[in-house]
mmCIF file of C-alpha atoms in Angstrom:
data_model
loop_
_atom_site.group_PDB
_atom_site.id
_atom_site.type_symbol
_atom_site.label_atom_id
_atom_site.label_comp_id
_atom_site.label_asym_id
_atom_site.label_seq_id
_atom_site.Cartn_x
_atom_site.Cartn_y
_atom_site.Cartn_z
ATOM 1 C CA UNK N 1 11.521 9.085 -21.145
ATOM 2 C CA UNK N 2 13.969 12.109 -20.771
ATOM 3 C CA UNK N 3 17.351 11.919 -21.985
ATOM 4 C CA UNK N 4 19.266 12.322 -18.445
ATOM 5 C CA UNK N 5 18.336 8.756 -17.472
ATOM 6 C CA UNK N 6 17.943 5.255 -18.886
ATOM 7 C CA UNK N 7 15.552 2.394 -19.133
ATOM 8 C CA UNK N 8 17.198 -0.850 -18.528
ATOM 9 C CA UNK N 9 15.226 -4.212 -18.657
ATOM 10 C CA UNK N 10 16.221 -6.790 -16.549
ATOM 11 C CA UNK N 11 15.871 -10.413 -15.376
ATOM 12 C CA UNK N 12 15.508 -11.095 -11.208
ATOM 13 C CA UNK N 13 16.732 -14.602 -10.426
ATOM 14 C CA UNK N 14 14.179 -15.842 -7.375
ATOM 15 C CA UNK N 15 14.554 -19.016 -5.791
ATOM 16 C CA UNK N 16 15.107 -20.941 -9.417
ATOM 17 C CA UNK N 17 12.581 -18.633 -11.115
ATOM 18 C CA UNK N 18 13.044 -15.326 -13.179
ATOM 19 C CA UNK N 19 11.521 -12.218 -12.166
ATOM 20 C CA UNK N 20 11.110 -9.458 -15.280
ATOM 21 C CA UNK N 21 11.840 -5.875 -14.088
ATOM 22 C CA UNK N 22 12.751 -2.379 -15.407
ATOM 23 C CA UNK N 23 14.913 -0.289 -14.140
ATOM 24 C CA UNK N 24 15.319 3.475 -13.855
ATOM 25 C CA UNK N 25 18.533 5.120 -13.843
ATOM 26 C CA UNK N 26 19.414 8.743 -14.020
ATOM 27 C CA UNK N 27 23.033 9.511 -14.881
ATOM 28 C CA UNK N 28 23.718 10.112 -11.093
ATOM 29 C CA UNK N 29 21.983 8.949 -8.627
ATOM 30 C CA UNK N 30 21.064 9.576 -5.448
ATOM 31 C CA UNK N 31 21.958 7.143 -2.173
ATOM 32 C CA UNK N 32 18.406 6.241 -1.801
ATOM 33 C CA UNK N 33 16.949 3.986 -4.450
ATOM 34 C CA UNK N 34 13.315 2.892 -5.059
ATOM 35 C CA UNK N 35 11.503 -0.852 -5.024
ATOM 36 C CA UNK N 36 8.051 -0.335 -6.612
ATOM 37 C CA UNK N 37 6.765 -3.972 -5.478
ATOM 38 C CA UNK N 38 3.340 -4.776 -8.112
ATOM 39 C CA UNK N 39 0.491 -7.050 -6.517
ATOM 40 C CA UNK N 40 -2.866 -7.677 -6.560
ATOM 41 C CA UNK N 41 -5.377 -7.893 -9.185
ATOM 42 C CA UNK N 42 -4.717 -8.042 -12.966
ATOM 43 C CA UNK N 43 -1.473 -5.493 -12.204
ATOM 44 C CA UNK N 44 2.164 -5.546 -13.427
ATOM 45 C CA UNK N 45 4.914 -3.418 -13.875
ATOM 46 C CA UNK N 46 3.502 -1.178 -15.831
ATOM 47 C CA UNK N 47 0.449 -0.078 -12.951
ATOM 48 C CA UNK N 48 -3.314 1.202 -13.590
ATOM 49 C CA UNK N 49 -3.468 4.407 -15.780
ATOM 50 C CA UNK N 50 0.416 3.445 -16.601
ATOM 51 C CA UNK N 51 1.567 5.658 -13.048
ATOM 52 C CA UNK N 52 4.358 3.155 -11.915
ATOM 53 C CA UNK N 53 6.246 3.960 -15.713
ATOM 54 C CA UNK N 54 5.058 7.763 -14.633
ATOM 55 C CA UNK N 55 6.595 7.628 -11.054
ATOM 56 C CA UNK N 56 9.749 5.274 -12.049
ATOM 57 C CA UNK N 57 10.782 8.349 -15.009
ATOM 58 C CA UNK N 58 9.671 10.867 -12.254
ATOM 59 C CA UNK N 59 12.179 9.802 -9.721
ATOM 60 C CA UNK N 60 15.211 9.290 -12.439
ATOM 61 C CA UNK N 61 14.572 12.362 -13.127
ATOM 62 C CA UNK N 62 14.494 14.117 -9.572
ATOM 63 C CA UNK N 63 18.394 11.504 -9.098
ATOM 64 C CA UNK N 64 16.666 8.845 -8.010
ATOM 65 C CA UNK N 65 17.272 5.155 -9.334
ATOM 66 C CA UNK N 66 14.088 2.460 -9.421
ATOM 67 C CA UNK N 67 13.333 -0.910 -9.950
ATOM 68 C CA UNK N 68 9.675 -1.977 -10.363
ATOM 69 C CA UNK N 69 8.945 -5.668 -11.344
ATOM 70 C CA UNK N 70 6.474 -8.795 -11.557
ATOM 71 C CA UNK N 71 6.729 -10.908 -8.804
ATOM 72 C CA UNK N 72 6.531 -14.611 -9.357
ATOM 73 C CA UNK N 73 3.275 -15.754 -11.391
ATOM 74 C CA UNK N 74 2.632 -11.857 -12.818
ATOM 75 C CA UNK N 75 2.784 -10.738 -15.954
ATOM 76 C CA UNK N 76 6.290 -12.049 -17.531
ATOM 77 C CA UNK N 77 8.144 -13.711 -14.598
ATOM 78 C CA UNK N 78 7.895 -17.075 -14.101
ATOM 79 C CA UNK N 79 6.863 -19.486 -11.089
ATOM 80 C CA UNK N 80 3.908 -20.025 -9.048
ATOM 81 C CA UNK N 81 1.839 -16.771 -7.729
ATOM 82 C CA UNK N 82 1.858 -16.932 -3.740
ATOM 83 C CA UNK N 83 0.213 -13.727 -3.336
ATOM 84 C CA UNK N 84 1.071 -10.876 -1.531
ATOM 85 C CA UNK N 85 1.456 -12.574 2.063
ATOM 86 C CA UNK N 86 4.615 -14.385 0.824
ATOM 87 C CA UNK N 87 6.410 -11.907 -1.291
ATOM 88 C CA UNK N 88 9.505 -11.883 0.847
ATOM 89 C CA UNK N 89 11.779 -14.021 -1.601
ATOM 90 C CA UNK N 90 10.506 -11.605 -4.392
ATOM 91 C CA UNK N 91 11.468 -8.108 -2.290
ATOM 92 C CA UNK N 92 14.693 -9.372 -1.974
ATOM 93 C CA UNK N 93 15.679 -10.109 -5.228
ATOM 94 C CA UNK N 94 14.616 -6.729 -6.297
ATOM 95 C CA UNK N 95 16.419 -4.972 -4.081
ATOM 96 C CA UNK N 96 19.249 -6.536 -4.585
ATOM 97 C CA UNK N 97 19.089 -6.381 -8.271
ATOM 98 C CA UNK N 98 18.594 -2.919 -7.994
ATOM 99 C CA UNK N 99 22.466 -2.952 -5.919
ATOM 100 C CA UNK N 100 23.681 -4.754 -8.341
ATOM 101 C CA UNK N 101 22.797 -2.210 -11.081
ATOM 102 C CA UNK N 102 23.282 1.355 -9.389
ATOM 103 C CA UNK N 103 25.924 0.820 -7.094
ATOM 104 C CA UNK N 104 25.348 4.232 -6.038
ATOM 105 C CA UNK N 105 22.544 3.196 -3.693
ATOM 106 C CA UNK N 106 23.385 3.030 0.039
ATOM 107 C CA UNK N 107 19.339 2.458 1.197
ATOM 108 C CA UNK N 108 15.962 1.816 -0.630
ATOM 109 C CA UNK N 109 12.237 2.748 -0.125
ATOM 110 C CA UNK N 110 9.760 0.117 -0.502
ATOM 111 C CA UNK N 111 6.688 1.591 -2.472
ATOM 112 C CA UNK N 112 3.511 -0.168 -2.597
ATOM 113 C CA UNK N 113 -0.396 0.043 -3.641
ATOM 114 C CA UNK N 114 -3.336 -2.114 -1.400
ATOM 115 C CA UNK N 115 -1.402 -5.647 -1.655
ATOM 116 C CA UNK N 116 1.698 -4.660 -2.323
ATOM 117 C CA UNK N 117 1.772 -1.873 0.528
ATOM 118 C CA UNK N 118 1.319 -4.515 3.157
ATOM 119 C CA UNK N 119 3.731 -6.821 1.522
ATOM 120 C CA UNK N 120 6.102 -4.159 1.809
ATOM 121 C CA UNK N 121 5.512 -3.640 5.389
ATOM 122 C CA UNK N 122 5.842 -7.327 6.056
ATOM 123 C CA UNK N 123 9.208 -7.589 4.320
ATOM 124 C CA UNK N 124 10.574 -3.982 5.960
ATOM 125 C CA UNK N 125 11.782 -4.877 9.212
ATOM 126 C CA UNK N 126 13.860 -8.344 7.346
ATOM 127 C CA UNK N 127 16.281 -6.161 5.602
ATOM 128 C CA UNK N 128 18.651 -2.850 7.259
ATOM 129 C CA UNK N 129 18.681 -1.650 3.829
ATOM 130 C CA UNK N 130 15.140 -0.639 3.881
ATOM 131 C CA UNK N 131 15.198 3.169 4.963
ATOM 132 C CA UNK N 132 11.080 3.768 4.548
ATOM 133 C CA UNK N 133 7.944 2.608 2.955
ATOM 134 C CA UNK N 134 5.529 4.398 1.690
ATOM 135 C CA UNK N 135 2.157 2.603 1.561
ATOM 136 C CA UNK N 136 -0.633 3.820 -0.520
ATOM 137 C CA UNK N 137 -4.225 2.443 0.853
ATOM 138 C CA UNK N 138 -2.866 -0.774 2.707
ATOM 139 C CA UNK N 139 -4.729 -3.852 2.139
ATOM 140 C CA UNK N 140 -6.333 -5.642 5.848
ATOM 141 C CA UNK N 141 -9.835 -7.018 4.149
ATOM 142 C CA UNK N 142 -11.267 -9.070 6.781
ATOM 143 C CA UNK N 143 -14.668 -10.318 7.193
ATOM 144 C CA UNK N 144 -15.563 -8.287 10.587
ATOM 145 C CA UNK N 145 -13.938 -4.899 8.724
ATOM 146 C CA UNK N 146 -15.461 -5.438 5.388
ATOM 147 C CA UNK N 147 -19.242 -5.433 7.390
ATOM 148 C CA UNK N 148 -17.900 -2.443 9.203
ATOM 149 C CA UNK N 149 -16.776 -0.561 7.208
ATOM 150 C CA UNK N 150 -19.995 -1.180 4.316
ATOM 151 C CA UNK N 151 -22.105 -0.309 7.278
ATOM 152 C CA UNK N 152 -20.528 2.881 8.462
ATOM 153 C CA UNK N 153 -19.991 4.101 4.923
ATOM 154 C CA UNK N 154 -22.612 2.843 2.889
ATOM 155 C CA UNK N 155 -25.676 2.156 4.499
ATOM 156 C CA UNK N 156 -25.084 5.165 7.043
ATOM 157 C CA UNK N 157 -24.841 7.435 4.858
ATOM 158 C CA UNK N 158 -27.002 5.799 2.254
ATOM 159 C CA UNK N 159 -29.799 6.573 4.337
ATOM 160 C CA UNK N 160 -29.338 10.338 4.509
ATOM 161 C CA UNK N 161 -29.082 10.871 0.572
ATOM 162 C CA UNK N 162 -32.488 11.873 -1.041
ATOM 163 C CA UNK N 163 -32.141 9.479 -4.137
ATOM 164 C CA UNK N 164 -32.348 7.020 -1.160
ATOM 165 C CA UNK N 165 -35.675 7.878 -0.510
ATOM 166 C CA UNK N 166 -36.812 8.716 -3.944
ATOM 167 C CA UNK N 167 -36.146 4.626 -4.958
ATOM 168 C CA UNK N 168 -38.170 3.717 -1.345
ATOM 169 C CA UNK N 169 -41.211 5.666 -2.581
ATOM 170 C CA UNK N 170 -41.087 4.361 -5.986
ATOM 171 C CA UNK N 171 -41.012 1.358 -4.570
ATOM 172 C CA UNK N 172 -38.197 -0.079 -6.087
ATOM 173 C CA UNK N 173 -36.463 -0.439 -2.863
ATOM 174 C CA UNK N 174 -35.942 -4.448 -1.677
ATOM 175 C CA UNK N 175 -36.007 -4.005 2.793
ATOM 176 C CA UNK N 176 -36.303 -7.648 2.667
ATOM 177 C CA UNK N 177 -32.903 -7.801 0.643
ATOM 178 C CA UNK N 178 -31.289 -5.000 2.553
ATOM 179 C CA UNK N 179 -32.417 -6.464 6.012
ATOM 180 C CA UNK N 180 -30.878 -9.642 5.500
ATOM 181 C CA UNK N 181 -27.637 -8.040 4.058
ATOM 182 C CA UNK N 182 -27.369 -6.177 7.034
ATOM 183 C CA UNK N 183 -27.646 -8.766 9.518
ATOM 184 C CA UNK N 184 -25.465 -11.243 7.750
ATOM 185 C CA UNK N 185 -22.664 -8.607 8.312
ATOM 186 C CA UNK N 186 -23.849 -7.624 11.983
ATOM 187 C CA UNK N 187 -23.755 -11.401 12.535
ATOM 188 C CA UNK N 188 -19.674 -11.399 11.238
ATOM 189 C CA UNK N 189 -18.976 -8.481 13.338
ATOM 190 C CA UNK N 190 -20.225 -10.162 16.683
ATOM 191 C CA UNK N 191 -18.921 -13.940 16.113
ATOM 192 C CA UNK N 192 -15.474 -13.365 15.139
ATOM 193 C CA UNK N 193 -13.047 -11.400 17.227
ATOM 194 C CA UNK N 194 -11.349 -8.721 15.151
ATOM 195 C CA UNK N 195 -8.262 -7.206 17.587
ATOM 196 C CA UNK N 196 -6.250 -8.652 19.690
ATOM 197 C CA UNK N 197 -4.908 -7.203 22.222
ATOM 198 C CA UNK N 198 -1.251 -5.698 22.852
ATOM 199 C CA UNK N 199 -0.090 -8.556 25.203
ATOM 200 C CA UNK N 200 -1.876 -11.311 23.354
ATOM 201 C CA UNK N 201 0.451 -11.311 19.774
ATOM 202 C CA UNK N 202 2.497 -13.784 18.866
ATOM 203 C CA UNK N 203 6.677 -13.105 17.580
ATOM 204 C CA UNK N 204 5.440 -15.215 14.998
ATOM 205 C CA UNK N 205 3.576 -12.452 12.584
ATOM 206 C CA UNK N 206 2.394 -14.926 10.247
ATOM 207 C CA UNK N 207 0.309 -16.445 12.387
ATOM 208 C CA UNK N 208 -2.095 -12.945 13.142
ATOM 209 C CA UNK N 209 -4.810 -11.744 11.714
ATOM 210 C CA UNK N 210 -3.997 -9.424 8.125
ATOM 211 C CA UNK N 211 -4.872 -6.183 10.579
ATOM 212 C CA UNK N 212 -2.596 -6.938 13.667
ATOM 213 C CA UNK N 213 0.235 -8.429 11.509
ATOM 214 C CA UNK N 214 0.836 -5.055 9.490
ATOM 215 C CA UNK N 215 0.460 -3.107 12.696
ATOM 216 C CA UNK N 216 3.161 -5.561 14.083
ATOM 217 C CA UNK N 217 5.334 -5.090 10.909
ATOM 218 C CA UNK N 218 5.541 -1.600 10.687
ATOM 219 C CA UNK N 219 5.990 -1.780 15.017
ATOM 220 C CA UNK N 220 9.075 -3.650 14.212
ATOM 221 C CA UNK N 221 9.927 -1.634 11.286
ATOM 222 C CA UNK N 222 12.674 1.005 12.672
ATOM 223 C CA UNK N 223 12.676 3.459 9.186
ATOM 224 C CA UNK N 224 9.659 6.125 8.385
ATOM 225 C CA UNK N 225 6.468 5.309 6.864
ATOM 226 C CA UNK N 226 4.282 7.375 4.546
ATOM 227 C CA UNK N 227 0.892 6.270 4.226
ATOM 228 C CA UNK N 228 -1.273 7.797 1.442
ATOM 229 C CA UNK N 229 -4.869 6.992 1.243
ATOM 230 C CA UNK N 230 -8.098 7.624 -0.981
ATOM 231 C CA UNK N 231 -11.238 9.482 0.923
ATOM 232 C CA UNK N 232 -13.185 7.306 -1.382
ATOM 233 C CA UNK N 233 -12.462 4.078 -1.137
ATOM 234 C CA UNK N 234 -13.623 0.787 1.192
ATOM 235 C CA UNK N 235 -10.182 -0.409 0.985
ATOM 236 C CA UNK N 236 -8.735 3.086 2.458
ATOM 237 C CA UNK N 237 -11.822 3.456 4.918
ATOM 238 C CA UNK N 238 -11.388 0.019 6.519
ATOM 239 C CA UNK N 239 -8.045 0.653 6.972
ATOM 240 C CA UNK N 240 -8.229 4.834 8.645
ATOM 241 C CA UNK N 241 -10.798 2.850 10.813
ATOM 242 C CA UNK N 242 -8.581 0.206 11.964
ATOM 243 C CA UNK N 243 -6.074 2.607 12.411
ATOM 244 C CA UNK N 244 -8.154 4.761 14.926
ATOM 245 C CA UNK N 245 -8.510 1.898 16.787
ATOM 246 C CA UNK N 246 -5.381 0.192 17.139
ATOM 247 C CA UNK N 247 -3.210 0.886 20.235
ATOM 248 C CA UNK N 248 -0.170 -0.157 18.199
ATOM 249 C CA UNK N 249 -1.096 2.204 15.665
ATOM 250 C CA UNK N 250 -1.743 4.740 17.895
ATOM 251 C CA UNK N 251 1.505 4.398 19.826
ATOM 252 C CA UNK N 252 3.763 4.516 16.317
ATOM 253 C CA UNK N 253 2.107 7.513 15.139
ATOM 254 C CA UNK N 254 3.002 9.231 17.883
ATOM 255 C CA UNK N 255 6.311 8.276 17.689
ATOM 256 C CA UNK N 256 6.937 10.641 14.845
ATOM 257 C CA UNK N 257 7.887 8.012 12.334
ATOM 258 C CA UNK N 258 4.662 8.099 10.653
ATOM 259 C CA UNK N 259 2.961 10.526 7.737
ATOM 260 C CA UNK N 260 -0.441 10.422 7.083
ATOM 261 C CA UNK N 261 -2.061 11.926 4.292
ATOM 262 C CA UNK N 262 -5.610 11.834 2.117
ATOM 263 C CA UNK N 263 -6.842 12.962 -0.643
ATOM 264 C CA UNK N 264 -10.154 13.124 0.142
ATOM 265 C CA UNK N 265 -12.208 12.394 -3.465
ATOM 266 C CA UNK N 266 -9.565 10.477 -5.114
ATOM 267 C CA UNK N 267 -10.474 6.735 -5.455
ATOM 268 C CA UNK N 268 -8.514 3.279 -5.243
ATOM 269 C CA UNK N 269 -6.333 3.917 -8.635
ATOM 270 C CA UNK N 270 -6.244 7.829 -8.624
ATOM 271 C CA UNK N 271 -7.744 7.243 -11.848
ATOM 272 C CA UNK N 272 -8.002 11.134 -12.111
ATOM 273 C CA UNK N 273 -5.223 13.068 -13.333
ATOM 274 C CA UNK N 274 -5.090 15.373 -10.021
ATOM 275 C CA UNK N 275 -5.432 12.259 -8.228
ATOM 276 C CA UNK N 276 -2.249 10.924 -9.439
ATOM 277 C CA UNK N 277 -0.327 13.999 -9.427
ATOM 278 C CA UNK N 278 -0.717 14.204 -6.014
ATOM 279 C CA UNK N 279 0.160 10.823 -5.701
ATOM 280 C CA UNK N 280 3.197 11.104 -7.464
ATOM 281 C CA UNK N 281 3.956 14.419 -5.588
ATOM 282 C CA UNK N 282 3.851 13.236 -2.123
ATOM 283 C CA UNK N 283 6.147 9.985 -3.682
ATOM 284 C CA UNK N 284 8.597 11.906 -5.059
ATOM 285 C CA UNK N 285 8.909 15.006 -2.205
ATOM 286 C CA UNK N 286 9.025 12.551 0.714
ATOM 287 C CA UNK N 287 11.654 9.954 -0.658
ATOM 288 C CA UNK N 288 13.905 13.313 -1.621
ATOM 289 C CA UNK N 289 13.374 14.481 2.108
ATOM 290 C CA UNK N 290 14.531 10.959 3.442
ATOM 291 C CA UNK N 291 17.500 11.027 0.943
ATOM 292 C CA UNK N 292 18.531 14.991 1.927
ATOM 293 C CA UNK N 293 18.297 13.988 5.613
ATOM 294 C CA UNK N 294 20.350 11.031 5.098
ATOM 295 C CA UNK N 295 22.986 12.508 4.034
ATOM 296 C CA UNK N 296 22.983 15.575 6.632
ATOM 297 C CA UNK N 297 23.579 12.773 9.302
ATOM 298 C CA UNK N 298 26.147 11.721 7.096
ATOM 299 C CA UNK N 299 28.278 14.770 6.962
#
């Protein structure tokens, strides 16, 4: 840690539970603070390869204050997990025990990974203090995209590599296996509707489809949104081809509020150092843009 901020450890009251949560706080900080929100998998606070204690120390150190945390049934806090579709309680406490602590902060970015991205997203549009969210490979598994996206990248282009053909020849290729794979996932694909359209959604976002209800989110969402995803990764894949597809989509990135960007070999956990300094460039560059335009429309 360097010596021009601190590391404080603190305790998140939640709905009669106690979140655990560390945060970052460089001797003066900017007005824009950061909520890194962990979900999914076997995660905490402390993220894969250790890069949420690398981008938390980054940000102190660029004047920017963070709080990243374990949301109820993770790692040390307390209570029941509920998953990533009902993190709202959880967001808020952060945020505001990240007020509470740098009373500096006038606005807050939501960062998230896969899970967490969407549950950021889903908790953006509750909260005015929310001034972006950067997402890093949003999480929409469903059936119908899973058998897409396997058979668009993976079979497609399994079929037009020469080891491919080497293990055919050999014989140690199974058609019978592959065949039936293939058709179990055409069969999801053609029984279950994946969009809905424009005029069809509900006000009620909980009751969508994991697709249409982030794409309804981030509609309703009135800050910017980065979106950083791995070339090579389902998770990223399924949701670049969603996103090509989507009118709502479509309609907020051309809007402007918006920033796409991939890094094309990188895979889910930018387990590669270059992977995460990228990562962890983009973070930090974009979130000090937001801050230096906020307070030019200040002045």
């Amino acid at each position: 840690m360097l010596p021009n901020q601190s590391e404080q450890p603190v305790s998140i009251p939640c709905e009669g539970e106690t979140l655990i949560g560390i945060v970052n706080k460089p001797v003066k900080a900017c007005r824009t603070g950061v909520v890194i929100i962990v979900a999914g998998g076997p995660q905490y606070r402390v993220g894969a390869h250790r890069q949420f204690v690398t981008l938390a120390r980054l940000l102190a150190g660029r004047g920017i204050a963070s709080i990243r945390f374990d949301h109820r049934g993770t790692g040390d806090s307390t209570g029941k997990l509920r998953g990533f579709v009902d993190m709202n309680a959880d967001i808020q406490s952060a945020i505001d025990t990240l007020f509470d602590r740098v009373p500096e902060i006038e606005k807050v970015v939501l960062w998230g990974e896969c899970e967490s991205a969407t549950a950021s997203a889903f908790f953006s549009y509750l909260d005015t203090r929310v001034q972006g969210i950067f997402m890093v490979n949003p999480w929409i598994r469903t059936d119908v995209g899973l058998a897409k996206t396997i058979i668009k990248h993976y079979y497609w282009q399994r079929i037009m590599q020469k080891s491919f053909w080497k293990k055919v020849m050999s014989g140690k290729f199974s058609a019978t296996n592959s065949l039936k794979s293939i058709v179990k996932m055409m069969q999801s694909i053609f029984t279950r509707p994946e969009n809905v359209s424009h005029s069809e959604m509900s006000d009620n976002f909980i009751e969508l489809p994991l697709p249409e209800r982030l794409a309804k989110s981030c509609e309703k969402f009135q800050g910017q949104i980065f979106i950083l995803t791995s070339g090579f990764d389902f998770i990223a894949r399924e949701f670049k081809d969603y996103l090509k597809s989507s009118e709502i989509w479509q309609e907020i990135i051309a809007s402007g509020q918006v920033t796409l960007k991939d890094i094309p070999d990188a895979d889910h956990t930018f387990s590669r150092l270059e992977w995460r300094k990228e990562l962890l460039d983009q973070t930090v560059d974009w979130i000090m843009r937001l801050d230096s335009k906020r307070n030019n429309q200040s002045m």
